[in-house]
Amino acid sequence: MSKAITPRAQDYAQWYNDLVIKSGLADYSAVRGCMVIKPYGYALWENMQAVLDKMFKETGHQNAYFPLFIPKSFLSREAAHVEGFAKECAIVTHHRLKNDPEGKGVVVDPEAVLEEELIVRPTSETIIWNTYKTWIQSYRDLPILINQWANVVRWEMRTRLFLRTAEFLWQEGHTAHATAEEAMEEARRMLDVYTRFAESFMALPVIRGVKSPAERFAGAVETFCIEALMQDGKALQAGTSHFLGQNFARAFDVQFLNKNNEQEYVWATSWGVSTRLIGALVMAHSDDDGLKLPPRLAPIQVIIIPVYKNETQRATVHTQALEILQQLKKAGFRVQYDDADHVRPGWKYAEYELRGVPLRLSLGEREIQQHQVEAVRRDTREKLYLPFDQLPEKIGDLLDQIQQDMFHQAKNFRDQHITSVDNWDDFLRALEEPGGFVYAHWDGTPETEIRIKELSKATIRCIPFPEQLPDDGPGNCVLTGKPSARRVLFARAY
């Protein structure tokens, strides 16, 4: 595998594409706008899934699966929802092919027109709430706490691997509640779950807040989000949780008999994260030599590489390496031993550096004589020597330290790229240097929000929760000078 990667400083977008492909995470496909997730990338997604799935179940949720196809009439029932997704929908109009009478392959059978056209799932609120109507009659049927692992299709014209593709993988939670308070509590709870996952497992610091009305999910009353910062100074929305009010319950007539024996519409939430988190992981941590994967999610946490000069040394090193391999597997580490003899150790070092393996162990005759292995951290390239008789403990401590250090490095970068400004010139300058988040007053109108985007390409990423960023209270809008209740967080974004 060629290790030539475009430097970040030269072309950040190309650096990202090079890294995703050459590290073996994903590849382009024959279908425009779609990607192939390769085994290494899918192993990373599986690790993310496993952690999130455990978190969901610990908060009382169950997994289910709903149809990929949604009747077109369902989307039209919630006006804001259909407006938000109409331009991205893929539509099935026929159910059969036939051989071309002229012998030119296959053609759509014109007689196989569907009675009602089907939308390929862009999100599942409509099909799920149509189902919930048959499940919910009484307050005793509530709450319903459902999560679905699935693929969705949103017909994107400008795509980028993991970040924006026509088809992607995700999870979507859909819950039903008896009161607005319970639904709001659920929406905030799941945002906290996403925050904990991003920071404790992805080593990705995030800012929690609420979206402006213009950035709100189509059909939601409120959208809560976590926003992360990439190394090029652009923001990336890393997760959203929506308080849907009674909008979808009204659209699908989902009512229940409450404790006062009165009919009432159900309250709802939805929340989701997707494979774009892999893109976030790549862009937040990696360097010009390859991926840097946090140990808690890395498909391979430890790689063992033998070093020898002849067959006698090879046999000795091989025996010791197998002992270490079994010892670390028994201790629960995701560890591999690369004993391929057609490439030199130096090539392997570069290969596993490219793939972001957090810890590399090198073992040769000298290390065996000294009863230790040479360990090199991927994040700092620091070299250490670990005694054979303490390997599981030392490696466990080292992986925990790498995880913490990666988070703190990303957080320090993020914190150094949050700039408070009070006028338009400083706003534009801050977007360029240092880049990142700009904390500024906004007059609260959608017209100003649109104008700021037109002039600067920056959007309101969120209105941060009070505990996230200090707010100095009322001020004047950075663009119009009109009164502003508080500062909001702007950035250019993916």
Short mmCIF file of C-alpha atoms in Angstrom, two decimals:
data_model
loop_
_atom_site.label_atom_id
_atom_site.label_comp_id
_atom_site.label_asym_id
_atom_site.label_seq_id
_atom_site.Cartn_x
_atom_site.Cartn_y
_atom_site.Cartn_z
CA MET A 1 0.00 0.00 0.00
CA SER A 2 1.40 3.41 -0.97
CA LYS A 3 1.68 5.73 2.01
CA ALA A 4 1.79 8.97 0.02
CA ILE A 5 -0.81 11.24 1.64
CA THR A 6 -1.44 14.83 0.63
CA PRO A 7 -0.38 17.07 3.56
CA ARG A 8 -3.17 18.80 5.45
CA ALA A 9 -1.61 22.21 4.96
CA GLN A 10 -1.52 21.70 1.18
CA ASP A 11 -5.08 20.44 0.59
CA TYR A 12 -7.17 19.43 3.59
CA ALA A 13 -9.99 17.89 1.56
CA GLN A 14 -7.58 15.75 -0.45
CA TRP A 15 -5.71 14.78 2.73
CA TYR A 16 -8.99 13.50 4.15
CA ASN A 17 -9.89 11.51 1.02
CA ASP A 18 -6.37 10.05 0.77
CA LEU A 19 -6.47 9.00 4.39
CA VAL A 20 -9.90 7.34 4.26
CA ILE A 21 -8.96 5.33 1.17
CA LYS A 22 -5.32 4.46 1.91
CA SER A 23 -5.97 3.47 5.52
CA GLY A 24 -8.57 0.98 4.32
CA LEU A 25 -11.67 2.57 5.85
CA ALA A 26 -13.73 2.97 2.67
CA ASP A 27 -13.68 3.15 -1.10
CA TYR A 28 -15.73 4.65 -3.89
CA SER A 29 -18.44 2.52 -5.48
CA ALA A 30 -19.91 2.10 -8.94
CA VAL A 31 -23.05 3.87 -7.70
CA ARG A 32 -22.65 7.62 -7.82
CA GLY A 33 -22.76 9.19 -4.38
CA CYS A 34 -22.46 5.87 -2.54
CA MET A 35 -19.45 4.31 -0.85
CA VAL A 36 -18.11 0.91 0.08
CA ILE A 37 -17.26 0.60 3.76
CA LYS A 38 -14.29 -1.76 3.86
CA PRO A 39 -13.73 -4.31 6.66
CA TYR A 40 -11.46 -2.02 8.70
CA GLY A 41 -13.95 0.84 8.49
CA TYR A 42 -16.86 -1.45 9.27
CA ALA A 43 -15.01 -2.88 12.30
CA LEU A 44 -14.69 0.69 13.57
CA TRP A 45 -18.43 1.25 13.02
CA GLU A 46 -19.21 -2.04 14.79
CA ASN A 47 -17.23 -0.87 17.83
CA MET A 48 -19.19 2.38 17.81
CA GLN A 49 -22.44 0.45 17.47
CA ALA A 50 -21.59 -1.85 20.37
CA VAL A 51 -20.91 1.03 22.75
CA LEU A 52 -23.95 3.05 21.72
CA ASP A 53 -26.24 0.02 21.75
CA LYS A 54 -25.20 -0.73 25.32
CA MET A 55 -25.86 2.87 26.32
CA PHE A 56 -29.30 2.82 24.68
CA LYS A 57 -30.29 -0.38 26.45
CA GLU A 58 -29.02 0.95 29.78
CA THR A 59 -31.46 3.85 29.36
CA GLY A 60 -34.38 1.50 28.72
CA HIS A 61 -34.50 1.35 24.92
CA GLN A 62 -35.14 -1.67 22.72
CA ASN A 63 -34.15 -2.32 19.12
CA ALA A 64 -36.71 -2.85 16.35
CA TYR A 65 -36.78 -2.62 12.58
CA PHE A 66 -39.23 -0.80 10.31
CA PRO A 67 -39.63 -0.94 6.50
CA LEU A 68 -37.13 0.62 4.12
CA PHE A 69 -40.01 1.82 1.91
CA ILE A 70 -42.44 4.54 2.95
CA PRO A 71 -45.71 5.30 1.09
CA LYS A 72 -45.49 8.75 -0.47
CA SER A 73 -48.73 9.80 1.18
CA PHE A 74 -47.14 9.35 4.64
CA LEU A 75 -44.58 12.09 3.99
CA SER A 76 -47.25 14.58 2.97
CA ARG A 77 -49.02 14.35 6.34
CA GLU A 78 -46.48 16.52 8.19
CA ALA A 79 -45.94 19.71 6.17
CA ALA A 80 -42.60 20.85 7.62
CA HIS A 81 -41.24 17.31 7.43
CA VAL A 82 -42.00 16.83 3.75
CA GLU A 83 -40.65 20.28 2.91
CA GLY A 84 -37.40 19.44 4.67
CA PHE A 85 -36.81 16.15 2.85
CA ALA A 86 -38.63 16.48 -0.49
CA LYS A 87 -35.53 17.42 -2.51
CA GLU A 88 -33.50 14.47 -1.17
CA CYS A 89 -35.93 11.60 -1.70
CA ALA A 90 -35.33 8.56 -3.90
CA ILE A 91 -38.64 7.22 -5.26
CA VAL A 92 -39.69 3.73 -6.36
CA THR A 93 -42.30 3.89 -9.12
CA HIS A 94 -42.30 0.35 -10.61
CA HIS A 95 -41.97 -3.17 -9.24
CA ARG A 96 -40.72 -5.17 -12.21
CA LEU A 97 -38.13 -5.30 -15.01
CA LYS A 98 -38.36 -7.19 -18.28
CA ASN A 99 -36.06 -8.13 -21.13
CA ASP A 100 -35.75 -5.41 -23.75
CA PRO A 101 -37.60 -6.59 -26.90
CA GLU A 102 -34.69 -5.14 -28.91
CA GLY A 103 -32.19 -7.24 -26.99
CA LYS A 104 -30.56 -4.34 -25.14
CA GLY A 105 -30.57 -5.84 -21.66
CA VAL A 106 -33.44 -5.10 -19.30
CA VAL A 107 -35.95 -2.25 -19.16
CA VAL A 108 -38.60 -1.12 -16.71
CA ASP A 109 -41.89 -2.87 -17.39
CA PRO A 110 -44.35 0.00 -18.07
CA GLU A 111 -47.22 -2.19 -16.89
CA ALA A 112 -45.63 -2.65 -13.45
CA VAL A 113 -46.50 0.80 -12.11
CA LEU A 114 -46.99 0.86 -8.34
CA GLU A 115 -50.42 1.85 -7.11
CA GLU A 116 -48.70 4.29 -4.75
CA GLU A 117 -45.10 5.40 -5.17
CA LEU A 118 -42.71 4.46 -2.38
CA ILE A 119 -40.02 6.66 -0.83
CA VAL A 120 -36.74 4.99 0.06
CA ARG A 121 -36.31 5.81 3.75
CA PRO A 122 -34.68 9.24 4.32
CA THR A 123 -35.69 8.98 8.00
CA SER A 124 -38.42 6.92 9.66
CA GLU A 125 -40.68 9.23 11.66
CA THR A 126 -43.64 8.77 9.32
CA ILE A 127 -43.60 4.99 8.97
CA ILE A 128 -42.98 4.57 12.69
CA TRP A 129 -45.74 6.91 13.82
CA ASN A 130 -48.17 5.21 11.46
CA THR A 131 -47.26 1.98 13.29
CA TYR A 132 -47.45 3.54 16.75
CA LYS A 133 -51.11 4.36 16.06
CA THR A 134 -51.90 0.65 16.36
CA TRP A 135 -49.69 0.18 19.44
CA ILE A 136 -50.92 3.04 21.63
CA GLN A 137 -54.40 3.32 23.13
CA SER A 138 -53.82 4.07 26.82
CA TYR A 139 -51.28 5.78 29.07
CA ARG A 140 -50.41 2.24 30.16
CA ASP A 141 -48.89 1.69 26.68
CA LEU A 142 -46.42 4.53 27.27
CA PRO A 143 -43.60 5.25 27.10
CA ILE A 144 -42.41 3.46 23.97
CA LEU A 145 -38.61 3.59 23.72
CA ILE A 146 -37.47 2.22 20.35
CA ASN A 147 -34.15 2.40 18.51
CA GLN A 148 -33.50 1.24 14.96
CA TRP A 149 -30.14 0.43 13.32
CA ALA A 150 -30.61 0.98 9.60
CA ASN A 151 -29.49 2.57 6.36
CA VAL A 152 -31.08 5.69 4.91
CA VAL A 153 -30.99 7.37 1.50
CA ARG A 154 -30.79 11.13 0.97
CA TRP A 155 -30.01 12.02 -2.61
CA GLU A 156 -26.94 14.21 -2.16
CA MET A 157 -25.41 15.86 -5.20
CA ARG A 158 -22.04 16.76 -3.66
CA THR A 159 -20.71 13.84 -1.68
CA ARG A 160 -17.68 13.03 0.46
CA LEU A 161 -16.79 9.66 1.98
CA PHE A 162 -18.50 9.19 5.38
CA LEU A 163 -19.38 12.89 5.70
CA ARG A 164 -22.06 13.14 3.05
CA THR A 165 -23.18 10.20 0.89
CA ALA A 166 -26.45 9.30 -0.79
CA GLU A 167 -26.73 6.20 1.40
CA PHE A 168 -25.36 5.96 4.92
CA LEU A 169 -25.72 3.87 8.05
CA TRP A 170 -27.13 5.21 11.28
CA GLN A 171 -29.27 4.62 14.31
CA GLU A 172 -32.53 6.47 14.87
CA GLY A 173 -34.39 6.51 18.15
CA HIS A 174 -38.15 7.13 18.18
CA THR A 175 -39.93 7.46 21.50
CA ALA A 176 -43.52 8.14 22.55
CA HIS A 177 -44.53 9.73 25.88
CA ALA A 178 -47.59 10.71 27.88
CA THR A 179 -46.40 14.24 28.71
CA ALA A 180 -44.34 17.01 27.17
CA GLU A 181 -42.08 16.98 30.23
CA GLU A 182 -41.25 13.29 29.80
CA ALA A 183 -40.51 13.77 26.10
CA MET A 184 -38.29 16.79 26.73
CA GLU A 185 -36.45 14.88 29.46
CA GLU A 186 -35.89 12.02 26.99
CA ALA A 187 -34.54 14.35 24.31
CA ARG A 188 -32.06 15.89 26.75
CA ARG A 189 -31.12 12.48 28.17
CA MET A 190 -30.20 11.14 24.75
CA LEU A 191 -28.15 14.26 24.01
CA ASP A 192 -26.24 13.48 27.20
CA VAL A 193 -25.70 9.91 25.95
CA TYR A 194 -24.26 11.23 22.70
CA THR A 195 -22.05 13.66 24.60
CA ARG A 196 -20.69 10.89 26.80
CA PHE A 197 -20.03 8.69 23.78
CA ALA A 198 -18.26 11.45 21.84
CA GLU A 199 -16.07 12.57 24.70
CA SER A 200 -15.37 9.30 26.54
CA PHE A 201 -15.04 6.97 23.54
CA MET A 202 -14.28 9.10 20.49
CA ALA A 203 -12.02 11.45 22.53
CA LEU A 204 -13.96 14.21 20.77
CA PRO A 205 -14.89 17.31 22.80
CA VAL A 206 -18.29 18.71 21.89
CA ILE A 207 -20.41 21.75 22.67
CA ARG A 208 -24.03 21.04 23.54
CA GLY A 209 -26.81 23.41 22.65
CA VAL A 210 -30.05 24.03 20.82
CA LYS A 211 -30.41 24.76 17.10
CA SER A 212 -31.84 28.00 15.77
CA PRO A 213 -35.28 27.64 14.11
CA ALA A 214 -33.68 27.73 10.65
CA GLU A 215 -31.32 24.85 11.52
CA ARG A 216 -33.98 22.79 13.32
CA PHE A 217 -34.90 19.27 12.13
CA ALA A 218 -37.89 19.31 9.78
CA GLY A 219 -40.98 18.68 11.93
CA ALA A 220 -39.31 19.28 15.31
CA VAL A 221 -40.30 21.78 17.99
CA GLU A 222 -36.71 21.88 19.30
CA THR A 223 -33.49 20.31 18.07
CA PHE A 224 -30.63 19.75 20.50
CA CYS A 225 -27.18 19.03 19.13
CA ILE A 226 -23.54 18.36 19.88
CA GLU A 227 -21.03 20.29 17.76
CA ALA A 228 -17.40 19.29 17.27
CA LEU A 229 -14.49 21.14 15.68
CA MET A 230 -12.26 19.62 13.01
CA GLN A 231 -8.59 20.47 12.49
CA ASP A 232 -9.32 22.72 9.51
CA GLY A 233 -11.45 24.97 11.71
CA LYS A 234 -14.79 23.74 10.38
CA ALA A 235 -17.54 22.50 12.67
CA LEU A 236 -19.25 19.14 12.34
CA GLN A 237 -22.62 18.27 13.82
CA ALA A 238 -21.88 15.05 15.68
CA GLY A 239 -25.38 14.16 16.89
CA THR A 240 -28.90 15.50 17.25
CA SER A 241 -31.86 14.87 19.52
CA HIS A 242 -35.28 16.30 18.69
CA PHE A 243 -38.29 17.20 20.79
CA LEU A 244 -41.09 16.65 18.28
CA GLY A 245 -43.96 17.86 20.45
CA GLN A 246 -47.23 16.37 19.21
CA ASN A 247 -46.58 17.10 15.53
CA PHE A 248 -46.30 13.51 14.31
CA ALA A 249 -48.98 12.25 16.69
CA ARG A 250 -51.39 14.78 15.20
CA ALA A 251 -50.30 13.96 11.64
CA PHE A 252 -51.02 10.25 12.20
CA ASP A 253 -53.81 10.66 14.76
CA VAL A 254 -51.96 8.85 17.55
CA GLN A 255 -54.04 9.49 20.68
CA PHE A 256 -54.20 7.80 24.06
CA LEU A 257 -56.55 7.74 27.01
CA ASN A 258 -54.75 9.57 29.84
CA LYS A 259 -55.12 9.02 33.58
CA ASN A 260 -58.04 11.45 33.66
CA ASN A 261 -59.86 9.29 31.10
CA GLU A 262 -59.39 11.96 28.41
CA GLN A 263 -58.12 11.54 24.85
CA GLU A 264 -54.77 13.25 24.27
CA TYR A 265 -52.14 13.28 21.53
CA VAL A 266 -48.87 11.52 22.28
CA TRP A 267 -45.60 13.45 22.77
CA ALA A 268 -42.55 12.39 20.78
CA THR A 269 -38.79 12.49 20.34
CA SER A 270 -36.34 11.27 17.75
CA TRP A 271 -32.54 11.20 17.86
CA GLY A 272 -29.72 9.85 15.76
CA VAL A 273 -26.05 9.57 14.85
CA SER A 274 -24.53 8.10 11.72
CA THR A 275 -21.38 6.84 10.04
CA ARG A 276 -20.35 10.48 9.59
CA LEU A 277 -18.91 10.03 13.10
CA ILE A 278 -16.13 8.04 11.42
CA GLY A 279 -15.37 11.11 9.32
CA ALA A 280 -15.32 13.21 12.50
CA LEU A 281 -12.90 10.78 14.12
CA VAL A 282 -10.55 10.98 11.13
CA MET A 283 -10.58 14.78 10.88
CA ALA A 284 -10.37 15.54 14.59
CA HIS A 285 -7.33 13.41 15.43
CA SER A 286 -5.31 12.25 12.43
CA ASP A 287 -2.09 13.66 10.99
CA ASP A 288 -0.13 13.61 7.74
CA ASP A 289 1.17 10.09 8.47
CA GLY A 290 -2.21 8.46 8.95
CA LEU A 291 -5.10 7.83 11.28
CA LYS A 292 -4.99 8.28 15.03
CA LEU A 293 -7.72 6.12 16.53
CA PRO A 294 -8.79 6.34 20.18
CA PRO A 295 -8.06 3.01 21.93
CA ARG A 296 -11.63 2.48 23.13
CA LEU A 297 -12.87 2.30 19.52
CA ALA A 298 -9.84 1.18 17.51
CA PRO A 299 -10.40 -2.16 15.71
CA ILE A 300 -6.81 -3.08 16.62
CA GLN A 301 -5.59 -1.63 19.91
CA VAL A 302 -2.17 -3.30 19.91
CA ILE A 303 -0.07 -4.64 17.03
CA ILE A 304 2.88 -6.96 17.69
CA ILE A 305 5.68 -6.84 15.13
CA PRO A 306 8.57 -9.35 15.22
CA VAL A 307 12.13 -8.24 14.42
CA TYR A 308 14.77 -10.83 13.46
CA LYS A 309 17.84 -11.29 11.27
CA ASN A 310 17.81 -15.02 10.59
CA GLU A 311 15.65 -18.14 10.89
CA THR A 312 17.00 -19.03 14.34
CA GLN A 313 16.05 -15.63 15.70
CA ARG A 314 12.73 -15.81 13.91
CA ALA A 315 11.76 -19.04 15.68
CA THR A 316 12.69 -17.63 19.09
CA VAL A 317 10.89 -14.34 18.52
CA HIS A 318 7.84 -16.10 17.08
CA THR A 319 7.46 -18.30 20.16
CA GLN A 320 7.67 -15.33 22.53
CA ALA A 321 5.36 -13.22 20.39
CA LEU A 322 2.67 -15.92 20.45
CA GLU A 323 2.89 -16.06 24.24
CA ILE A 324 2.40 -12.29 24.45
CA LEU A 325 -0.43 -12.44 21.91
CA GLN A 326 -2.34 -15.01 23.96
CA GLN A 327 -1.63 -13.16 27.20
CA LEU A 328 -3.05 -9.90 25.83
CA LYS A 329 -6.04 -11.58 24.18
CA LYS A 330 -6.85 -13.26 27.48
CA ALA A 331 -6.72 -9.85 29.16
CA GLY A 332 -9.36 -8.59 26.70
CA PHE A 333 -7.29 -6.42 24.35
CA ARG A 334 -7.96 -6.24 20.62
CA VAL A 335 -4.49 -7.35 19.57
CA GLN A 336 -2.94 -8.74 16.39
CA TYR A 337 0.43 -10.29 15.55
CA ASP A 338 1.83 -9.53 12.09
CA ASP A 339 4.27 -12.34 11.27
CA ALA A 340 4.20 -11.79 7.49
CA ASP A 341 7.72 -12.48 6.18
CA HIS A 342 7.45 -10.84 2.74
CA VAL A 343 7.78 -7.27 4.08
CA ARG A 344 10.30 -5.69 6.44
CA PRO A 345 9.47 -4.39 9.94
CA GLY A 346 9.87 -0.79 8.76
CA TRP A 347 7.10 -1.26 6.20
CA LYS A 348 4.86 -2.70 8.91
CA TYR A 349 5.60 0.24 11.22
CA ALA A 350 4.45 2.66 8.52
CA GLU A 351 1.42 0.53 7.66
CA TYR A 352 0.05 0.38 11.21
CA GLU A 353 0.86 4.02 11.74
CA LEU A 354 -1.27 4.76 8.67
CA ARG A 355 -4.08 2.65 10.09
CA GLY A 356 -3.98 4.47 13.41
CA VAL A 357 -3.27 1.51 15.73
CA PRO A 358 -2.78 3.16 19.15
CA LEU A 359 0.12 1.00 20.36
CA ARG A 360 2.87 -0.85 18.51
CA LEU A 361 4.95 -3.53 20.22
CA SER A 362 8.26 -4.54 18.63
CA LEU A 363 9.90 -7.76 19.73
CA GLY A 364 13.39 -8.94 18.79
CA GLU A 365 16.20 -11.01 20.28
CA ARG A 366 17.49 -8.07 22.32
CA GLU A 367 14.06 -7.44 23.87
CA ILE A 368 13.71 -11.13 24.72
CA GLN A 369 17.10 -11.13 26.46
CA GLN A 370 16.02 -8.07 28.47
CA HIS A 371 12.54 -9.54 29.20
CA GLN A 372 10.74 -6.55 27.74
CA VAL A 373 9.06 -5.23 24.60
CA GLU A 374 9.56 -1.92 22.85
CA ALA A 375 6.27 0.02 22.78
CA VAL A 376 5.57 3.05 20.60
CA ARG A 377 2.50 5.25 21.01
CA ARG A 378 0.77 6.29 17.78
CA ASP A 379 -0.45 9.60 19.18
CA THR A 380 2.91 10.97 20.42
CA ARG A 381 5.42 8.48 18.93
CA GLU A 382 6.85 8.14 22.44
CA LYS A 383 8.96 5.00 22.87
CA LEU A 384 8.75 2.97 26.08
CA TYR A 385 9.94 -0.42 27.31
CA LEU A 386 7.45 -2.69 29.08
CA PRO A 387 8.50 -5.74 31.14
CA PHE A 388 7.05 -9.11 30.13
CA ASP A 389 5.66 -9.85 33.59
CA GLN A 390 3.61 -6.61 33.71
CA LEU A 391 2.36 -6.37 30.13
CA PRO A 392 -1.44 -6.49 30.63
CA GLU A 393 -1.35 -3.90 33.44
CA LYS A 394 1.13 -1.60 31.71
CA ILE A 395 -0.66 -1.77 28.36
CA GLY A 396 -4.03 -1.14 29.98
CA ASP A 397 -2.65 1.95 31.73
CA LEU A 398 -0.96 3.12 28.55
CA LEU A 399 -4.11 2.78 26.42
CA ASP A 400 -6.10 4.71 29.04
CA GLN A 401 -3.46 7.45 28.98
CA ILE A 402 -3.54 7.61 25.18
CA GLN A 403 -7.34 7.93 25.28
CA GLN A 404 -7.16 10.78 27.79
CA ASP A 405 -4.33 12.56 26.01
CA MET A 406 -6.14 12.43 22.66
CA PHE A 407 -9.20 14.01 24.24
CA HIS A 408 -7.19 16.75 25.94
CA GLN A 409 -5.25 17.54 22.76
CA ALA A 410 -8.50 17.88 20.80
CA LYS A 411 -10.08 19.94 23.59
CA ASN A 412 -7.11 22.29 23.78
CA PHE A 413 -7.31 22.80 20.01
CA ARG A 414 -11.06 23.41 20.23
CA ASP A 415 -10.74 25.87 23.13
CA GLN A 416 -8.01 27.81 21.30
CA HIS A 417 -10.38 28.18 18.36
CA ILE A 418 -13.36 29.77 20.11
CA THR A 419 -13.28 33.54 19.61
CA SER A 420 -15.71 36.08 21.08
CA VAL A 421 -16.26 39.11 18.83
CA ASP A 422 -18.43 42.21 18.95
CA ASN A 423 -18.29 43.66 15.44
CA TRP A 424 -18.57 42.44 11.85
CA ASP A 425 -14.95 43.02 10.83
CA ASP A 426 -13.67 40.99 13.79
CA PHE A 427 -16.27 38.31 12.98
CA LEU A 428 -14.91 37.88 9.44
CA ARG A 429 -11.30 37.97 10.65
CA ALA A 430 -11.94 35.35 13.33
CA LEU A 431 -13.43 32.96 10.77
CA GLU A 432 -10.14 33.10 8.87
CA GLU A 433 -7.67 33.37 11.75
CA PRO A 434 -7.68 31.48 14.05
CA GLY A 435 -10.78 29.89 12.43
CA GLY A 436 -13.14 27.62 14.28
CA PHE A 437 -16.07 28.78 16.42
CA VAL A 438 -17.00 32.45 16.63
CA TYR A 439 -19.10 33.47 19.63
CA ALA A 440 -21.15 36.52 18.71
CA HIS A 441 -24.46 38.28 19.23
CA TRP A 442 -27.35 37.68 16.81
CA ASP A 443 -30.59 39.67 16.74
CA GLY A 444 -32.72 36.51 16.61
CA THR A 445 -34.25 37.05 13.17
CA PRO A 446 -34.09 34.47 10.37
CA GLU A 447 -33.34 37.28 7.89
CA THR A 448 -30.13 38.18 9.69
CA GLU A 449 -29.17 34.54 10.05
CA ILE A 450 -29.53 34.06 6.29
CA ARG A 451 -27.62 37.27 5.54
CA ILE A 452 -24.72 36.26 7.80
CA LYS A 453 -24.51 32.94 5.98
CA GLU A 454 -24.55 34.65 2.58
CA LEU A 455 -21.79 37.08 3.55
CA SER A 456 -19.51 34.71 5.49
CA LYS A 457 -20.55 31.10 4.73
CA ALA A 458 -20.88 30.66 8.50
CA THR A 459 -24.02 29.27 10.13
CA ILE A 460 -25.33 29.23 13.67
CA ARG A 461 -24.08 25.89 14.93
CA CYS A 462 -26.00 26.13 18.19
CA ILE A 463 -27.18 28.33 21.01
CA PRO A 464 -24.95 26.81 23.72
CA PHE A 465 -26.37 25.61 27.01
CA PRO A 466 -25.37 28.01 29.82
CA GLU A 467 -22.93 25.53 31.36
CA GLN A 468 -21.11 25.09 28.04
CA LEU A 469 -19.87 28.61 27.34
CA PRO A 470 -20.04 31.74 29.53
CA ASP A 471 -22.52 34.31 28.23
CA ASP A 472 -22.21 37.99 29.07
CA GLY A 473 -25.92 38.66 28.60
CA PRO A 474 -27.63 41.07 26.21
CA GLY A 475 -25.69 42.95 23.56
CA ASN A 476 -25.96 44.06 19.95
CA CYS A 477 -26.08 41.89 16.84
CA VAL A 478 -22.69 41.52 15.19
CA LEU A 479 -24.17 42.34 11.75
CA THR A 480 -27.20 44.62 12.23
CA GLY A 481 -26.40 46.25 15.58
CA LYS A 482 -29.93 45.50 16.77
CA PRO A 483 -30.54 44.29 20.35
CA SER A 484 -29.52 40.68 21.02
CA ALA A 485 -30.53 38.55 23.98
CA ARG A 486 -27.30 36.52 24.04
CA ARG A 487 -24.35 35.22 22.07
CA VAL A 488 -24.63 32.19 19.78
CA LEU A 489 -21.99 29.96 18.24
CA PHE A 490 -21.15 30.45 14.55
CA ALA A 491 -18.81 28.45 12.32
CA ARG A 492 -18.31 27.27 8.79
CA ALA A 493 -19.33 23.65 8.79
CA TYR A 494 -19.48 20.31 7.02
#
